[in-house]
Amino acid sequence: MKKSYSIEEINSILNGELIGNTTQTIEGPEQLQNAKSNHISFIGSVKYTKYWAESKACAAVINDNLKLEPGENRALIKVKNADLAMAKILELFNPPPPVFDTDIHPTAVIHETAKIGNGCKIGANCYVGKDVELGDAVVLYPNVCVFDETTIGNNTVVWSGTVIRERCIIGSNCIFHTNVSIGADGFGYRPSDDGRGLVKIPQIGNVIIGHYVEIGANSCVDRAKFSSTIIGDGCKIDNLVQIAHNSIMGRSCIMAGHSGLAGSVTLGDGVIIGGSASIKDHTTIHSGATVGAGSGVVGDVEAGKTVLGYPAQDARDMLKQWVAMRQFMKKQ
């Protein structure tokens, strides 16, 4: 059933300041340039205010420091943070997840020793191995593999193609998107004694993932050589991210797409890693630090510091270097 709301209903949810009014029923959110008359849009920065006049959206949520006139049969809702308000509206219009006709599909293979919690849903062609434990309301979409002695906490959702290897420990309320790899072997080799090749180093550890962790499609978290690779509570990991063996992430860290941690990297709490950034092995990035996109970190980063470039250094110093270099090149 299609969802629709009046502007008053949406404003009551956002608890904002309603400017103007519209009789148009709102049937979804959309970008300003693509919106139609039944859409609500968002303006979080002054640089986007110029698009409001030409937009067909009947309403917009805007930051309360912006000055705009709604126009005829149009409305604005002023809030402190349009991005957070947008998230609430997206939840209103979020379509339901795919339907399971039966809680456990007959083609799923579940080992007789596995323990399945109440309300779990297990899709077609899933594999649940020996001594696996699934908490309550775990969802495994079709073609998920969970190997022996792994535990998964309550309400965790695992999308198709994901493989969770043996002995991993997964917390509650996590989301793993399509084709995530948890617990594959870490990248470890040594030269052979006869000098004719490389010998694989056994990776006998596991992966421990906390609660409320989200991991994007095609990302990999490798098992430890010994002990554990650890992802702390509340971490958010984008698509195509690599987390190598024995790395440790604190709470609520963010890693953007194509970034990667080499082996035995340690992140404190609240660390932000920009897209395509790479972190050298045995490096520590302390709590609250930020690594700019495309940077290469080769040494420890102090708490709260922002670094940029390759090799990464204080962002302000790096920007000054770039400006100086540009000025120098213009003089040549």
PDB file of N, CA and C in Angstrom, residues 4 25-26 38 49 53 77 137 139-140 142 147 149 154 176 178 191 196 224 245 265 311:
ATOM      1  N   SER A   4       1.262   7.971   2.081  1.00  0.00           N
ATOM      2  CA  SER A   4       1.157   9.401   1.789  1.00  0.00           C
ATOM      3  C   SER A   4       0.861  10.140   3.082  1.00  0.00           C
ATOM      4  N   THR A  25      -0.896  16.283  -1.261  1.00  0.00           N
ATOM      5  CA  THR A  25      -0.512  15.092  -0.507  1.00  0.00           C
ATOM      6  C   THR A  25       0.907  14.695  -0.886  1.00  0.00           C
ATOM      7  N   ILE A  26       1.726  14.414   0.122  1.00  0.00           N
ATOM      8  CA  ILE A  26       3.142  14.088  -0.105  1.00  0.00           C
ATOM      9  C   ILE A  26       3.298  12.573  -0.168  1.00  0.00           C
ATOM     10  N   ASN A  38       4.180  16.046  -5.912  1.00  0.00           N
ATOM     11  CA  ASN A  38       3.801  15.236  -4.748  1.00  0.00           C
ATOM     12  C   ASN A  38       5.006  14.828  -3.910  1.00  0.00           C
ATOM     13  N   THR A  49      19.905  26.510  -2.245  1.00  0.00           N
ATOM     14  CA  THR A  49      18.682  27.328  -2.176  1.00  0.00           C
ATOM     15  C   THR A  49      18.267  27.841  -3.556  1.00  0.00           C
ATOM     16  N   ALA A  53      13.313  27.646  -6.333  1.00  0.00           N
ATOM     17  CA  ALA A  53      12.335  28.363  -7.159  1.00  0.00           C
ATOM     18  C   ALA A  53      11.908  27.543  -8.371  1.00  0.00           C
ATOM     19  N   ILE A  77       9.702  23.415   6.004  1.00  0.00           N
ATOM     20  CA  ILE A  77       9.807  23.025   7.409  1.00  0.00           C
ATOM     21  C   ILE A  77      11.229  23.311   7.853  1.00  0.00           C
ATOM     22  N   ALA A 137      15.201 -13.652  15.894  1.00  0.00           N
ATOM     23  CA  ALA A 137      14.859 -12.736  14.794  1.00  0.00           C
ATOM     24  C   ALA A 137      16.040 -12.444  13.865  1.00  0.00           C
ATOM     25  N   VAL A 139      17.872 -12.754  10.379  1.00  0.00           N
ATOM     26  CA  VAL A 139      17.400 -12.939   9.007  1.00  0.00           C
ATOM     27  C   VAL A 139      18.587 -13.278   8.117  1.00  0.00           C
ATOM     28  N   LEU A 140      18.524 -14.437   7.469  1.00  0.00           N
ATOM     29  CA  LEU A 140      19.512 -14.829   6.466  1.00  0.00           C
ATOM     30  C   LEU A 140      18.795 -14.874   5.119  1.00  0.00           C
ATOM     31  N   PRO A 142      18.472 -15.433   0.952  1.00  0.00           N
ATOM     32  CA  PRO A 142      18.922 -16.589   0.179  1.00  0.00           C
ATOM     33  C   PRO A 142      20.420 -16.561  -0.127  1.00  0.00           C
ATOM     34  N   PHE A 147      29.346 -20.694   8.680  1.00  0.00           N
ATOM     35  CA  PHE A 147      30.090 -21.922   8.942  1.00  0.00           C
ATOM     36  C   PHE A 147      30.216 -22.212  10.440  1.00  0.00           C
ATOM     37  N   GLU A 149      30.427 -23.238  14.318  1.00  0.00           N
ATOM     38  CA  GLU A 149      30.735 -22.619  15.614  1.00  0.00           C
ATOM     39  C   GLU A 149      30.644 -21.094  15.603  1.00  0.00           C
ATOM     40  N   ASN A 154      20.918 -11.341  18.255  1.00  0.00           N
ATOM     41  CA  ASN A 154      19.528 -11.060  17.918  1.00  0.00           C
ATOM     42  C   ASN A 154      19.398  -9.949  16.866  1.00  0.00           C
ATOM     43  N   PHE A 176      24.637  -6.870   7.374  1.00  0.00           N
ATOM     44  CA  PHE A 176      25.682  -7.184   6.403  1.00  0.00           C
ATOM     45  C   PHE A 176      25.027  -7.199   5.023  1.00  0.00           C
ATOM     46  N   THR A 178      25.034  -7.333   0.643  1.00  0.00           N
ATOM     47  CA  THR A 178      25.316  -8.458  -0.247  1.00  0.00           C
ATOM     48  C   THR A 178      26.817  -8.705  -0.423  1.00  0.00           C
ATOM     49  N   PRO A 191      58.728 -16.702   2.732  1.00  0.00           N
ATOM     50  CA  PRO A 191      59.490 -17.426   1.703  1.00  0.00           C
ATOM     51  C   PRO A 191      59.731 -18.867   2.133  1.00  0.00           C
ATOM     52  N   ARG A 196      62.021 -21.299  -3.384  1.00  0.00           N
ATOM     53  CA  ARG A 196      61.312 -21.476  -4.648  1.00  0.00           C
ATOM     54  C   ARG A 196      59.861 -20.981  -4.641  1.00  0.00           C
ATOM     55  N   ALA A 224      41.916 -13.250  12.126  1.00  0.00           N
ATOM     56  CA  ALA A 224      43.239 -12.970  12.674  1.00  0.00           C
ATOM     57  C   ALA A 224      44.179 -14.158  12.484  1.00  0.00           C
ATOM     58  N   HIS A 245      43.823  -8.817   8.765  1.00  0.00           N
ATOM     59  CA  HIS A 245      43.933  -9.652   9.956  1.00  0.00           C
ATOM     60  C   HIS A 245      44.489  -8.885  11.157  1.00  0.00           C
ATOM     61  N   VAL A 265      46.293  -2.982  12.331  1.00  0.00           N
ATOM     62  CA  VAL A 265      45.989  -1.558  12.523  1.00  0.00           C
ATOM     63  C   VAL A 265      45.023  -1.425  13.688  1.00  0.00           C
ATOM     64  N   PRO A 311      52.690  10.945   1.913  1.00  0.00           N
ATOM     65  CA  PRO A 311      52.213  10.360   3.173  1.00  0.00           C
ATOM     66  C   PRO A 311      51.354  11.350   3.936  1.00  0.00           C
TER      67      PRO A 311
END
